[in-house]
Amino acid sequence: MKKIELLSEEQLQQRLCDNLTKHELPDLFLYVGEEGASNWLTLDSSDKFTVARKLTELLRSNVSRIVEFIPGHGSLVSVGVGNGEKERIILKASLSSNDPPFYYPIDVSSQLVDTALESVKDLPVEKTGMVGMIEDLALLRENWISPALFCILGNTFCNYDPDRILGLLHENLFESDIFLFDCHLLTDSDASSQEIEDVEDIYRSEENKMFNAHPLINAGMTAENIEFDLRLLPVESEIGAIYRTHKTLTIKRNDSVDLCSKKISFEAGDVIHMGFTYKYSFEQVASYLEKWGFGIIEQFFDVDGSNVLLLTRKLSEKNNSGE
């Protein structure tokens, strides 16, 4: 097993310092370091955080069909790999093939890449972990063998701006690659108040609050001085209103963190803005795929239609509306 690091922990810590100085905390910093990785694995397995578990079961129930789309002499590449559980399901199902894929787990967290590699150490496939960001995709793809089944699983696709992520993928994936991703869905674009409340309840859990606040707590801030707030609100887009979470951490009393050999101070009432998660209807996901020139090969829904797993491919010409 090998590991390629395009991003060091020192670089990530400097970026964290720069962002906190601007009262920003992008979500990628929640996963880094030993504590970040451990906190994510705890949250991911929590009974209250049901999204991850349901998406894993959706993958497991359809994996025999999915492995048919792993290209011969190709790779399984997964960005935001987490603990590697979902990728192990795919790899294990692919072993009946005479040509098992090369495996490239990718994450911004070096510790999570290690965990993902360790989870498949018993499987007879060549493995190379990579530490980097999705923005490094052009550099990352130089290290894997094409064609690939390229995966963004665990609802991670919804944590990116749709135009940004699909534009990046269209630029860097080949027509011979297959793009596999999943989404936790709203039933339709006009979400009911109950559906909004259900989503907010999931993400407002105490476990999720501590996961989001841990970079500050780990750097010396008192947990009781941090107030976590999350709301699911409609935002306008080219395809109409779509829902997106708005996350903030409000500092309740004067406090500070120690990072990069310096103290960053916050005053009571300061608001730190965080990342987001989009909540789409299936029709909205399909509209964005069409806009950026991706065709749906096959789609898999769970029983109540609240989650979808999609196999897609970059088409030969991008729709002009995505230019």
PDB file of C-alpha atoms in Angstrom:
ATOM      1  CA  MET A   1       0.000   0.000   0.000  1.00  0.00           C
ATOM      2  CA  LYS A   2       1.288   3.433  -0.957  1.00  0.00           C
ATOM      3  CA  LYS A   3       0.224   6.953  -0.052  1.00  0.00           C
ATOM      4  CA  ILE A   4       0.744  10.158  -2.008  1.00  0.00           C
ATOM      5  CA  GLU A   5       0.339  13.434  -0.119  1.00  0.00           C
ATOM      6  CA  LEU A   6      -0.423  16.566  -2.125  1.00  0.00           C
ATOM      7  CA  LEU A   7      -1.370  18.437   1.027  1.00  0.00           C
ATOM      8  CA  SER A   8       0.391  18.436   4.393  1.00  0.00           C
ATOM      9  CA  GLU A   9      -1.114  18.923   7.846  1.00  0.00           C
ATOM     10  CA  GLU A  10       1.029  22.050   8.210  1.00  0.00           C
ATOM     11  CA  GLN A  11      -0.485  23.533   5.045  1.00  0.00           C
ATOM     12  CA  LEU A  12      -3.981  22.708   6.267  1.00  0.00           C
ATOM     13  CA  GLN A  13      -3.342  24.310   9.644  1.00  0.00           C
ATOM     14  CA  GLN A  14      -2.095  27.497   7.993  1.00  0.00           C
ATOM     15  CA  ARG A  15      -5.228  27.587   5.816  1.00  0.00           C
ATOM     16  CA  LEU A  16      -7.356  27.066   8.930  1.00  0.00           C
ATOM     17  CA  CYS A  17      -5.644  30.025  10.613  1.00  0.00           C
ATOM     18  CA  ASP A  18      -6.171  32.226   7.580  1.00  0.00           C
ATOM     19  CA  ASN A  19      -9.866  31.320   7.410  1.00  0.00           C
ATOM     20  CA  LEU A  20     -10.540  31.779  11.127  1.00  0.00           C
ATOM     21  CA  THR A  21      -8.958  35.219  10.948  1.00  0.00           C
ATOM     22  CA  LYS A  22     -11.717  36.028   8.430  1.00  0.00           C
ATOM     23  CA  HIS A  23     -14.360  34.388  10.674  1.00  0.00           C
ATOM     24  CA  GLU A  24     -14.760  31.477   8.252  1.00  0.00           C
ATOM     25  CA  LEU A  25     -14.566  27.737   8.906  1.00  0.00           C
ATOM     26  CA  PRO A  26     -14.947  25.708   5.680  1.00  0.00           C
ATOM     27  CA  ASP A  27     -16.098  22.152   6.322  1.00  0.00           C
ATOM     28  CA  LEU A  28     -12.923  20.498   5.040  1.00  0.00           C
ATOM     29  CA  PHE A  29     -11.206  21.501   8.318  1.00  0.00           C
ATOM     30  CA  LEU A  30     -13.691  19.423  10.307  1.00  0.00           C
ATOM     31  CA  TYR A  31     -12.124  16.176   9.053  1.00  0.00           C
ATOM     32  CA  VAL A  32      -8.392  16.778   9.422  1.00  0.00           C
ATOM     33  CA  GLY A  33      -6.071  15.648  12.176  1.00  0.00           C
ATOM     34  CA  GLU A  34      -6.506  12.607  14.391  1.00  0.00           C
ATOM     35  CA  GLU A  35      -9.381  14.154  16.353  1.00  0.00           C
ATOM     36  CA  GLY A  36     -11.174  15.370  13.229  1.00  0.00           C
ATOM     37  CA  ALA A  37     -11.003  11.919  11.653  1.00  0.00           C
ATOM     38  CA  SER A  38     -12.115  10.241  14.891  1.00  0.00           C
ATOM     39  CA  ASN A  39     -15.003  12.679  15.369  1.00  0.00           C
ATOM     40  CA  TRP A  40     -16.229  12.087  11.829  1.00  0.00           C
ATOM     41  CA  LEU A  41     -16.135   8.309  12.185  1.00  0.00           C
ATOM     42  CA  THR A  42     -18.125   8.606  15.429  1.00  0.00           C
ATOM     43  CA  LEU A  43     -20.730  10.860  13.811  1.00  0.00           C
ATOM     44  CA  ASP A  44     -20.902   8.720  10.681  1.00  0.00           C
ATOM     45  CA  SER A  45     -21.822   5.663  12.766  1.00  0.00           C
ATOM     46  CA  SER A  46     -24.260   7.490  15.068  1.00  0.00           C
ATOM     47  CA  ASP A  47     -27.841   6.212  15.245  1.00  0.00           C
ATOM     48  CA  LYS A  48     -29.049   9.810  15.047  1.00  0.00           C
ATOM     49  CA  PHE A  49     -27.164  10.502  11.818  1.00  0.00           C
ATOM     50  CA  THR A  50     -29.173   8.203   9.578  1.00  0.00           C
ATOM     51  CA  VAL A  51     -28.235   9.645   6.174  1.00  0.00           C
ATOM     52  CA  ALA A  52     -24.868   7.857   5.962  1.00  0.00           C
ATOM     53  CA  ARG A  53     -26.294   4.496   7.039  1.00  0.00           C
ATOM     54  CA  LYS A  54     -29.169   4.600   4.543  1.00  0.00           C
ATOM     55  CA  LEU A  55     -26.876   5.543   1.662  1.00  0.00           C
ATOM     56  CA  THR A  56     -24.534   2.676   2.547  1.00  0.00           C
ATOM     57  CA  GLU A  57     -27.443   0.219   2.516  1.00  0.00           C
ATOM     58  CA  LEU A  58     -28.599   1.576  -0.848  1.00  0.00           C
ATOM     59  CA  LEU A  59     -25.133   0.904  -2.247  1.00  0.00           C
ATOM     60  CA  ARG A  60     -24.968  -2.560  -0.707  1.00  0.00           C
ATOM     61  CA  SER A  61     -28.310  -3.595  -2.213  1.00  0.00           C
ATOM     62  CA  ASN A  62     -27.263  -2.531  -5.727  1.00  0.00           C
ATOM     63  CA  VAL A  63     -23.554  -3.269  -5.747  1.00  0.00           C
ATOM     64  CA  SER A  64     -23.799  -6.322  -8.025  1.00  0.00           C
ATOM     65  CA  ARG A  65     -25.104  -4.064 -10.773  1.00  0.00           C
ATOM     66  CA  ILE A  66     -22.641  -1.256 -10.070  1.00  0.00           C
ATOM     67  CA  VAL A  67     -19.516  -3.407 -10.383  1.00  0.00           C
ATOM     68  CA  GLU A  68     -20.538  -4.210 -13.948  1.00  0.00           C
ATOM     69  CA  PHE A  69     -19.531  -0.626 -14.765  1.00  0.00           C
ATOM     70  CA  ILE A  70     -15.991  -0.788 -13.384  1.00  0.00           C
ATOM     71  CA  PRO A  71     -13.881  -0.406 -16.546  1.00  0.00           C
ATOM     72  CA  GLY A  72     -11.601  -3.279 -17.470  1.00  0.00           C
ATOM     73  CA  HIS A  73      -7.937  -2.659 -16.599  1.00  0.00           C
ATOM     74  CA  GLY A  74      -9.165   0.458 -14.799  1.00  0.00           C
ATOM     75  CA  SER A  75      -9.511   1.952 -11.364  1.00  0.00           C
ATOM     76  CA  LEU A  76     -11.879   2.588  -8.508  1.00  0.00           C
ATOM     77  CA  VAL A  77     -11.272   6.181  -7.409  1.00  0.00           C
ATOM     78  CA  SER A  78     -13.172   7.655  -4.469  1.00  0.00           C
ATOM     79  CA  VAL A  79     -12.957  11.278  -3.262  1.00  0.00           C
ATOM     80  CA  GLY A  80     -13.968  11.993   0.345  1.00  0.00           C
ATOM     81  CA  VAL A  81     -13.449   8.329   1.124  1.00  0.00           C
ATOM     82  CA  GLY A  82     -14.004   8.550   4.894  1.00  0.00           C
ATOM     83  CA  ASN A  83     -13.524   5.160   6.534  1.00  0.00           C
ATOM     84  CA  GLY A  84     -13.666   3.330   3.193  1.00  0.00           C
ATOM     85  CA  GLU A  85     -16.655   1.164   4.124  1.00  0.00           C
ATOM     86  CA  LYS A  86     -18.598   1.856   0.925  1.00  0.00           C
ATOM     87  CA  GLU A  87     -15.540   1.366  -1.257  1.00  0.00           C
ATOM     88  CA  ARG A  88     -14.816  -1.967   0.419  1.00  0.00           C
ATOM     89  CA  ILE A  89     -18.334  -3.092  -0.521  1.00  0.00           C
ATOM     90  CA  ILE A  90     -17.611  -2.277  -4.183  1.00  0.00           C
ATOM     91  CA  LEU A  91     -14.131  -3.810  -4.206  1.00  0.00           C
ATOM     92  CA  LYS A  92     -15.246  -7.016  -2.531  1.00  0.00           C
ATOM     93  CA  ALA A  93     -18.054  -7.440  -5.048  1.00  0.00           C
ATOM     94  CA  SER A  94     -15.593  -6.853  -7.896  1.00  0.00           C
ATOM     95  CA  LEU A  95     -13.277  -9.692  -6.884  1.00  0.00           C
ATOM     96  CA  SER A  96     -15.249 -12.199  -8.943  1.00  0.00           C
ATOM     97  CA  SER A  97     -13.899 -10.378 -11.998  1.00  0.00           C
ATOM     98  CA  ASN A  98     -10.752 -11.673 -13.653  1.00  0.00           C
ATOM     99  CA  ASP A  99      -9.508  -8.090 -13.701  1.00  0.00           C
ATOM    100  CA  PRO A 100     -10.006  -6.412 -10.268  1.00  0.00           C
ATOM    101  CA  PRO A 101      -9.536  -2.642 -10.321  1.00  0.00           C
ATOM    102  CA  PHE A 102      -6.718  -0.564  -8.919  1.00  0.00           C
ATOM    103  CA  TYR A 103      -7.938   1.316  -5.856  1.00  0.00           C
ATOM    104  CA  TYR A 104      -7.294   4.992  -5.073  1.00  0.00           C
ATOM    105  CA  PRO A 105      -8.948   6.307  -1.871  1.00  0.00           C
ATOM    106  CA  ILE A 106      -8.678  10.114  -1.649  1.00  0.00           C
ATOM    107  CA  ASP A 107      -9.413  12.432   1.254  1.00  0.00           C
ATOM    108  CA  VAL A 108      -8.256  15.735   2.710  1.00  0.00           C
ATOM    109  CA  SER A 109      -7.576  13.812   5.933  1.00  0.00           C
ATOM    110  CA  SER A 110      -4.392  11.738   5.924  1.00  0.00           C
ATOM    111  CA  GLN A 111      -5.777   9.725   8.856  1.00  0.00           C
ATOM    112  CA  LEU A 112      -8.959   8.835   6.952  1.00  0.00           C
ATOM    113  CA  VAL A 113      -6.908   7.715   3.943  1.00  0.00           C
ATOM    114  CA  ASP A 114      -4.943   5.447   6.295  1.00  0.00           C
ATOM    115  CA  THR A 115      -8.218   4.073   7.692  1.00  0.00           C
ATOM    116  CA  ALA A 116      -9.589   3.414   4.205  1.00  0.00           C
ATOM    117  CA  LEU A 117      -6.417   1.594   3.148  1.00  0.00           C
ATOM    118  CA  GLU A 118      -6.415  -0.475   6.332  1.00  0.00           C
ATOM    119  CA  SER A 119     -10.050  -1.499   5.725  1.00  0.00           C
ATOM    120  CA  VAL A 120      -9.100  -3.294   2.487  1.00  0.00           C
ATOM    121  CA  LYS A 121      -5.676  -4.639   3.383  1.00  0.00           C
ATOM    122  CA  ASP A 122      -7.018  -8.196   3.106  1.00  0.00           C
ATOM    123  CA  LEU A 123      -8.319  -7.706  -0.449  1.00  0.00           C
ATOM    124  CA  PRO A 124      -6.043  -8.680  -3.375  1.00  0.00           C
ATOM    125  CA  VAL A 125      -6.122  -5.326  -5.173  1.00  0.00           C
ATOM    126  CA  GLU A 126      -3.383  -2.756  -5.714  1.00  0.00           C
ATOM    127  CA  LYS A 127      -3.968   0.242  -3.459  1.00  0.00           C
ATOM    128  CA  THR A 128      -2.619   3.790  -3.476  1.00  0.00           C
ATOM    129  CA  GLY A 129      -4.027   6.377  -1.087  1.00  0.00           C
ATOM    130  CA  MET A 130      -3.926  10.064  -1.914  1.00  0.00           C
ATOM    131  CA  VAL A 131      -4.242  13.079   0.383  1.00  0.00           C
ATOM    132  CA  GLY A 132      -5.632  16.123  -1.389  1.00  0.00           C
ATOM    133  CA  MET A 133      -8.619  18.333  -2.110  1.00  0.00           C
ATOM    134  CA  ILE A 134     -11.180  17.989  -4.895  1.00  0.00           C
ATOM    135  CA  GLU A 135      -9.759  21.247  -6.277  1.00  0.00           C
ATOM    136  CA  ASP A 136      -6.524  19.276  -6.889  1.00  0.00           C
ATOM    137  CA  LEU A 137      -8.333  16.908  -9.248  1.00  0.00           C
ATOM    138  CA  ALA A 138      -6.102  17.651 -12.246  1.00  0.00           C
ATOM    139  CA  LEU A 139      -3.042  16.678 -10.184  1.00  0.00           C
ATOM    140  CA  LEU A 140      -4.744  13.737  -8.488  1.00  0.00           C
ATOM    141  CA  ARG A 141      -5.803  12.142 -11.753  1.00  0.00           C
ATOM    142  CA  GLU A 142      -2.184  12.040 -12.951  1.00  0.00           C
ATOM    143  CA  ASN A 143      -1.673   9.306 -10.355  1.00  0.00           C
ATOM    144  CA  TRP A 144      -4.491   6.900 -11.201  1.00  0.00           C
ATOM    145  CA  ILE A 145      -4.952   4.527 -14.093  1.00  0.00           C
ATOM    146  CA  SER A 146      -7.760   5.339 -16.501  1.00  0.00           C
ATOM    147  CA  PRO A 147     -10.519   4.579 -17.249  1.00  0.00           C
ATOM    148  CA  ALA A 148     -12.051   4.799 -13.771  1.00  0.00           C
ATOM    149  CA  LEU A 149     -15.203   4.331 -11.789  1.00  0.00           C
ATOM    150  CA  PHE A 150     -14.969   7.733 -10.109  1.00  0.00           C
ATOM    151  CA  CYS A 151     -16.977   7.939  -6.872  1.00  0.00           C
ATOM    152  CA  ILE A 152     -18.217  10.705  -4.603  1.00  0.00           C
ATOM    153  CA  LEU A 153     -20.242   8.835  -1.987  1.00  0.00           C
ATOM    154  CA  GLY A 154     -21.803   9.460   1.428  1.00  0.00           C
ATOM    155  CA  ASN A 155     -23.805  12.519   0.303  1.00  0.00           C
ATOM    156  CA  THR A 156     -20.494  14.345  -0.230  1.00  0.00           C
ATOM    157  CA  PHE A 157     -21.579  15.557  -3.686  1.00  0.00           C
ATOM    158  CA  CYS A 158     -24.193  17.736  -1.957  1.00  0.00           C
ATOM    159  CA  ASN A 159     -21.491  19.540   0.035  1.00  0.00           C
ATOM    160  CA  TYR A 160     -20.211  21.296  -3.090  1.00  0.00           C
ATOM    161  CA  ASP A 161     -21.669  24.070  -5.201  1.00  0.00           C
ATOM    162  CA  PRO A 162     -23.272  22.085  -8.070  1.00  0.00           C
ATOM    163  CA  ASP A 163     -21.851  24.232 -10.884  1.00  0.00           C
ATOM    164  CA  ARG A 164     -18.395  24.202  -9.360  1.00  0.00           C
ATOM    165  CA  ILE A 165     -18.181  20.444  -8.797  1.00  0.00           C
ATOM    166  CA  LEU A 166     -19.772  19.389 -12.091  1.00  0.00           C
ATOM    167  CA  GLY A 167     -17.680  21.889 -14.033  1.00  0.00           C
ATOM    168  CA  LEU A 168     -14.549  20.512 -12.384  1.00  0.00           C
ATOM    169  CA  LEU A 169     -15.561  16.926 -13.143  1.00  0.00           C
ATOM    170  CA  HIS A 170     -16.440  17.728 -16.738  1.00  0.00           C
ATOM    171  CA  GLU A 171     -13.017  19.267 -17.195  1.00  0.00           C
ATOM    172  CA  ASN A 172     -11.087  16.371 -15.645  1.00  0.00           C
ATOM    173  CA  LEU A 173     -13.010  13.144 -16.332  1.00  0.00           C
ATOM    174  CA  PHE A 174     -12.767  11.278 -19.619  1.00  0.00           C
ATOM    175  CA  GLU A 175     -15.740  10.019 -21.612  1.00  0.00           C
ATOM    176  CA  SER A 176     -14.565   6.488 -20.791  1.00  0.00           C
ATOM    177  CA  ASP A 177     -14.858   7.168 -17.041  1.00  0.00           C
ATOM    178  CA  ILE A 178     -18.011   6.413 -15.059  1.00  0.00           C
ATOM    179  CA  PHE A 179     -19.138   8.840 -12.346  1.00  0.00           C
ATOM    180  CA  LEU A 180     -20.940   7.252  -9.375  1.00  0.00           C
ATOM    181  CA  PHE A 181     -22.459   9.427  -6.656  1.00  0.00           C
ATOM    182  CA  ASP A 182     -25.329   9.497  -4.186  1.00  0.00           C
ATOM    183  CA  CYS A 183     -27.685  12.108  -2.718  1.00  0.00           C
ATOM    184  CA  HIS A 184     -30.080  12.416   0.175  1.00  0.00           C
ATOM    185  CA  LEU A 185     -33.163  13.939  -1.500  1.00  0.00           C
ATOM    186  CA  LEU A 186     -36.113  16.150  -0.796  1.00  0.00           C
ATOM    187  CA  THR A 187     -39.339  14.680  -2.131  1.00  0.00           C
ATOM    188  CA  ASP A 188     -39.784  17.673  -4.454  1.00  0.00           C
ATOM    189  CA  SER A 189     -38.427  21.188  -4.960  1.00  0.00           C
ATOM    190  CA  ASP A 190     -41.209  22.667  -2.782  1.00  0.00           C
ATOM    191  CA  ALA A 191     -40.175  21.112   0.499  1.00  0.00           C
ATOM    192  CA  SER A 192     -42.841  20.854   3.183  1.00  0.00           C
ATOM    193  CA  SER A 193     -42.283  22.446   6.576  1.00  0.00           C
ATOM    194  CA  GLN A 194     -42.145  18.947   8.106  1.00  0.00           C
ATOM    195  CA  GLU A 195     -39.473  17.836   5.652  1.00  0.00           C
ATOM    196  CA  ILE A 196     -37.386  20.930   6.413  1.00  0.00           C
ATOM    197  CA  GLU A 197     -37.791  20.313  10.142  1.00  0.00           C
ATOM    198  CA  ASP A 198     -36.721  16.669   9.754  1.00  0.00           C
ATOM    199  CA  VAL A 199     -33.530  17.666   7.937  1.00  0.00           C
ATOM    200  CA  GLU A 200     -32.723  20.371  10.483  1.00  0.00           C
ATOM    201  CA  ASP A 201     -33.267  17.935  13.368  1.00  0.00           C
ATOM    202  CA  ILE A 202     -30.735  15.502  11.888  1.00  0.00           C
ATOM    203  CA  TYR A 203     -28.066  18.150  11.468  1.00  0.00           C
ATOM    204  CA  ARG A 204     -28.749  19.942  14.764  1.00  0.00           C
ATOM    205  CA  SER A 205     -27.987  16.898  16.889  1.00  0.00           C
ATOM    206  CA  GLU A 206     -25.528  17.306  19.762  1.00  0.00           C
ATOM    207  CA  GLU A 207     -23.129  14.952  17.983  1.00  0.00           C
ATOM    208  CA  ASN A 208     -23.145  17.125  14.860  1.00  0.00           C
ATOM    209  CA  LYS A 209     -22.752  20.299  16.914  1.00  0.00           C
ATOM    210  CA  MET A 210     -19.592  18.937  18.558  1.00  0.00           C
ATOM    211  CA  PHE A 211     -18.260  17.713  15.219  1.00  0.00           C
ATOM    212  CA  ASN A 212     -18.655  21.213  13.742  1.00  0.00           C
ATOM    213  CA  ALA A 213     -17.192  22.999  16.766  1.00  0.00           C
ATOM    214  CA  HIS A 214     -14.227  20.691  17.361  1.00  0.00           C
ATOM    215  CA  PRO A 215     -11.595  22.732  15.420  1.00  0.00           C
ATOM    216  CA  LEU A 216     -12.224  25.605  17.834  1.00  0.00           C
ATOM    217  CA  ILE A 217     -12.427  23.401  20.929  1.00  0.00           C
ATOM    218  CA  ASN A 218      -9.303  21.504  19.898  1.00  0.00           C
ATOM    219  CA  ALA A 219      -7.470  24.841  19.619  1.00  0.00           C
ATOM    220  CA  GLY A 220      -8.434  25.884  23.142  1.00  0.00           C
ATOM    221  CA  MET A 221     -11.876  27.483  22.975  1.00  0.00           C
ATOM    222  CA  THR A 222     -14.402  26.572  25.667  1.00  0.00           C
ATOM    223  CA  ALA A 223     -17.243  24.456  24.256  1.00  0.00           C
ATOM    224  CA  GLU A 224     -19.857  26.322  26.309  1.00  0.00           C
ATOM    225  CA  ASN A 225     -18.848  29.556  24.565  1.00  0.00           C
ATOM    226  CA  ILE A 226     -19.901  28.233  21.149  1.00  0.00           C
ATOM    227  CA  GLU A 227     -23.472  28.270  19.847  1.00  0.00           C
ATOM    228  CA  PHE A 228     -24.135  26.151  16.749  1.00  0.00           C
ATOM    229  CA  ASP A 229     -26.998  27.059  14.430  1.00  0.00           C
ATOM    230  CA  LEU A 230     -28.197  25.396  11.243  1.00  0.00           C
ATOM    231  CA  ARG A 231     -31.102  26.313   8.998  1.00  0.00           C
ATOM    232  CA  LEU A 232     -32.339  24.827   5.733  1.00  0.00           C
ATOM    233  CA  LEU A 233     -33.323  27.725   3.489  1.00  0.00           C
ATOM    234  CA  PRO A 234     -34.210  28.173  -0.189  1.00  0.00           C
ATOM    235  CA  VAL A 235     -31.675  29.928  -2.432  1.00  0.00           C
ATOM    236  CA  GLU A 236     -32.239  31.030  -6.005  1.00  0.00           C
ATOM    237  CA  SER A 237     -30.434  29.286  -8.848  1.00  0.00           C
ATOM    238  CA  GLU A 238     -30.643  28.984 -12.631  1.00  0.00           C
ATOM    239  CA  ILE A 239     -33.037  26.070 -12.211  1.00  0.00           C
ATOM    240  CA  GLY A 240     -35.210  27.783  -9.607  1.00  0.00           C
ATOM    241  CA  ALA A 241     -35.179  27.656  -5.822  1.00  0.00           C
ATOM    242  CA  ILE A 242     -33.031  24.950  -4.257  1.00  0.00           C
ATOM    243  CA  TYR A 243     -32.522  24.290  -0.565  1.00  0.00           C
ATOM    244  CA  ARG A 244     -29.200  24.722   1.194  1.00  0.00           C
ATOM    245  CA  THR A 245     -28.110  24.553   4.799  1.00  0.00           C
ATOM    246  CA  HIS A 246     -26.700  27.697   6.404  1.00  0.00           C
ATOM    247  CA  LYS A 247     -24.360  26.902   9.312  1.00  0.00           C
ATOM    248  CA  THR A 248     -22.853  29.307  11.812  1.00  0.00           C
ATOM    249  CA  LEU A 249     -20.942  29.222  15.067  1.00  0.00           C
ATOM    250  CA  THR A 250     -21.689  32.214  17.311  1.00  0.00           C
ATOM    251  CA  ILE A 251     -19.209  33.089  20.052  1.00  0.00           C
ATOM    252  CA  LYS A 252     -21.164  33.701  23.262  1.00  0.00           C
ATOM    253  CA  ARG A 253     -18.298  35.120  25.382  1.00  0.00           C
ATOM    254  CA  ASN A 254     -14.889  36.573  24.594  1.00  0.00           C
ATOM    255  CA  ASP A 255     -12.541  33.674  23.865  1.00  0.00           C
ATOM    256  CA  SER A 256      -9.612  32.688  21.673  1.00  0.00           C
ATOM    257  CA  VAL A 257      -7.850  29.825  19.915  1.00  0.00           C
ATOM    258  CA  ASP A 258      -4.134  29.042  19.677  1.00  0.00           C
ATOM    259  CA  LEU A 259      -3.063  28.080  16.160  1.00  0.00           C
ATOM    260  CA  CYS A 260       0.030  28.562  14.013  1.00  0.00           C
ATOM    261  CA  SER A 261       1.991  29.815  17.030  1.00  0.00           C
ATOM    262  CA  LYS A 262      -0.388  32.719  17.550  1.00  0.00           C
ATOM    263  CA  LYS A 263      -3.590  33.592  19.359  1.00  0.00           C
ATOM    264  CA  ILE A 264      -6.728  34.377  17.351  1.00  0.00           C
ATOM    265  CA  SER A 265      -9.224  36.268  19.496  1.00  0.00           C
ATOM    266  CA  PHE A 266     -12.996  36.404  19.196  1.00  0.00           C
ATOM    267  CA  GLU A 267     -15.458  38.717  20.892  1.00  0.00           C
ATOM    268  CA  ALA A 268     -18.911  37.863  22.197  1.00  0.00           C
ATOM    269  CA  GLY A 269     -21.344  38.000  19.283  1.00  0.00           C
ATOM    270  CA  ASP A 270     -18.786  37.179  16.589  1.00  0.00           C
ATOM    271  CA  VAL A 271     -20.226  34.833  13.963  1.00  0.00           C
ATOM    272  CA  ILE A 272     -18.127  32.222  12.144  1.00  0.00           C
ATOM    273  CA  HIS A 273     -19.604  31.152   8.829  1.00  0.00           C
ATOM    274  CA  MET A 274     -19.270  27.509   7.828  1.00  0.00           C
ATOM    275  CA  GLY A 275     -19.847  25.234   4.854  1.00  0.00           C
ATOM    276  CA  PHE A 276     -23.160  24.007   3.515  1.00  0.00           C
ATOM    277  CA  THR A 277     -25.084  21.035   2.194  1.00  0.00           C
ATOM    278  CA  TYR A 278     -27.533  21.271  -0.701  1.00  0.00           C
ATOM    279  CA  LYS A 279     -30.793  19.357  -0.565  1.00  0.00           C
ATOM    280  CA  TYR A 280     -32.141  18.614  -4.021  1.00  0.00           C
ATOM    281  CA  SER A 281     -35.141  16.933  -5.519  1.00  0.00           C
ATOM    282  CA  PHE A 282     -34.205  14.227  -8.015  1.00  0.00           C
ATOM    283  CA  GLU A 283     -35.403  16.432 -10.879  1.00  0.00           C
ATOM    284  CA  GLN A 284     -32.992  19.167  -9.785  1.00  0.00           C
ATOM    285  CA  VAL A 285     -30.058  16.750  -9.706  1.00  0.00           C
ATOM    286  CA  ALA A 286     -30.977  15.562 -13.206  1.00  0.00           C
ATOM    287  CA  SER A 287     -31.192  19.174 -14.432  1.00  0.00           C
ATOM    288  CA  TYR A 288     -27.694  19.982 -13.203  1.00  0.00           C
ATOM    289  CA  LEU A 289     -26.288  16.808 -14.773  1.00  0.00           C
ATOM    290  CA  GLU A 290     -27.880  17.714 -18.092  1.00  0.00           C
ATOM    291  CA  LYS A 291     -26.589  21.279 -17.865  1.00  0.00           C
ATOM    292  CA  TRP A 292     -23.004  20.092 -17.447  1.00  0.00           C
ATOM    293  CA  GLY A 293     -23.142  17.375 -20.081  1.00  0.00           C
ATOM    294  CA  PHE A 294     -23.508  14.225 -17.959  1.00  0.00           C
ATOM    295  CA  GLY A 295     -25.921  11.484 -18.973  1.00  0.00           C
ATOM    296  CA  ILE A 296     -27.576   9.194 -16.433  1.00  0.00           C
ATOM    297  CA  ILE A 297     -26.813   5.533 -17.174  1.00  0.00           C
ATOM    298  CA  GLU A 298     -28.781   4.089 -14.291  1.00  0.00           C
ATOM    299  CA  GLN A 299     -30.389   5.290 -11.058  1.00  0.00           C
ATOM    300  CA  PHE A 300     -31.243   3.443  -7.868  1.00  0.00           C
ATOM    301  CA  PHE A 301     -33.718   4.682  -5.245  1.00  0.00           C
ATOM    302  CA  ASP A 302     -34.394   3.340  -1.785  1.00  0.00           C
ATOM    303  CA  VAL A 303     -37.897   2.255  -0.782  1.00  0.00           C
ATOM    304  CA  ASP A 304     -39.224   5.689   0.201  1.00  0.00           C
ATOM    305  CA  GLY A 305     -37.379   7.609  -2.514  1.00  0.00           C
ATOM    306  CA  SER A 306     -35.421   9.720  -0.021  1.00  0.00           C
ATOM    307  CA  ASN A 307     -32.028   8.610  -1.347  1.00  0.00           C
ATOM    308  CA  VAL A 308     -30.652   8.007  -4.821  1.00  0.00           C
ATOM    309  CA  LEU A 309     -27.496   6.434  -6.233  1.00  0.00           C
ATOM    310  CA  LEU A 310     -26.578   7.455  -9.781  1.00  0.00           C
ATOM    311  CA  LEU A 311     -24.291   6.003 -12.437  1.00  0.00           C
ATOM    312  CA  THR A 312     -23.469   8.717 -14.969  1.00  0.00           C
ATOM    313  CA  ARG A 313     -21.112   9.385 -17.849  1.00  0.00           C
ATOM    314  CA  LYS A 314     -19.698  12.527 -19.419  1.00  0.00           C
ATOM    315  CA  LEU A 315     -21.268  12.999 -22.843  1.00  0.00           C
ATOM    316  CA  SER A 316     -19.293  13.865 -25.940  1.00  0.00           C
ATOM    317  CA  GLU A 317     -20.398  17.505 -25.968  1.00  0.00           C
ATOM    318  CA  LYS A 318     -21.311  19.690 -23.013  1.00  0.00           C
ATOM    319  CA  ASN A 319     -24.694  21.396 -23.124  1.00  0.00           C
ATOM    320  CA  ASN A 320     -24.149  25.014 -24.167  1.00  0.00           C
ATOM    321  CA  SER A 321     -26.038  26.240 -21.099  1.00  0.00           C
ATOM    322  CA  GLY A 322     -23.154  24.934 -18.960  1.00  0.00           C
ATOM    323  CA  GLU A 323     -20.605  27.137 -20.666  1.00  0.00           C
TER     324      GLU A 323
END
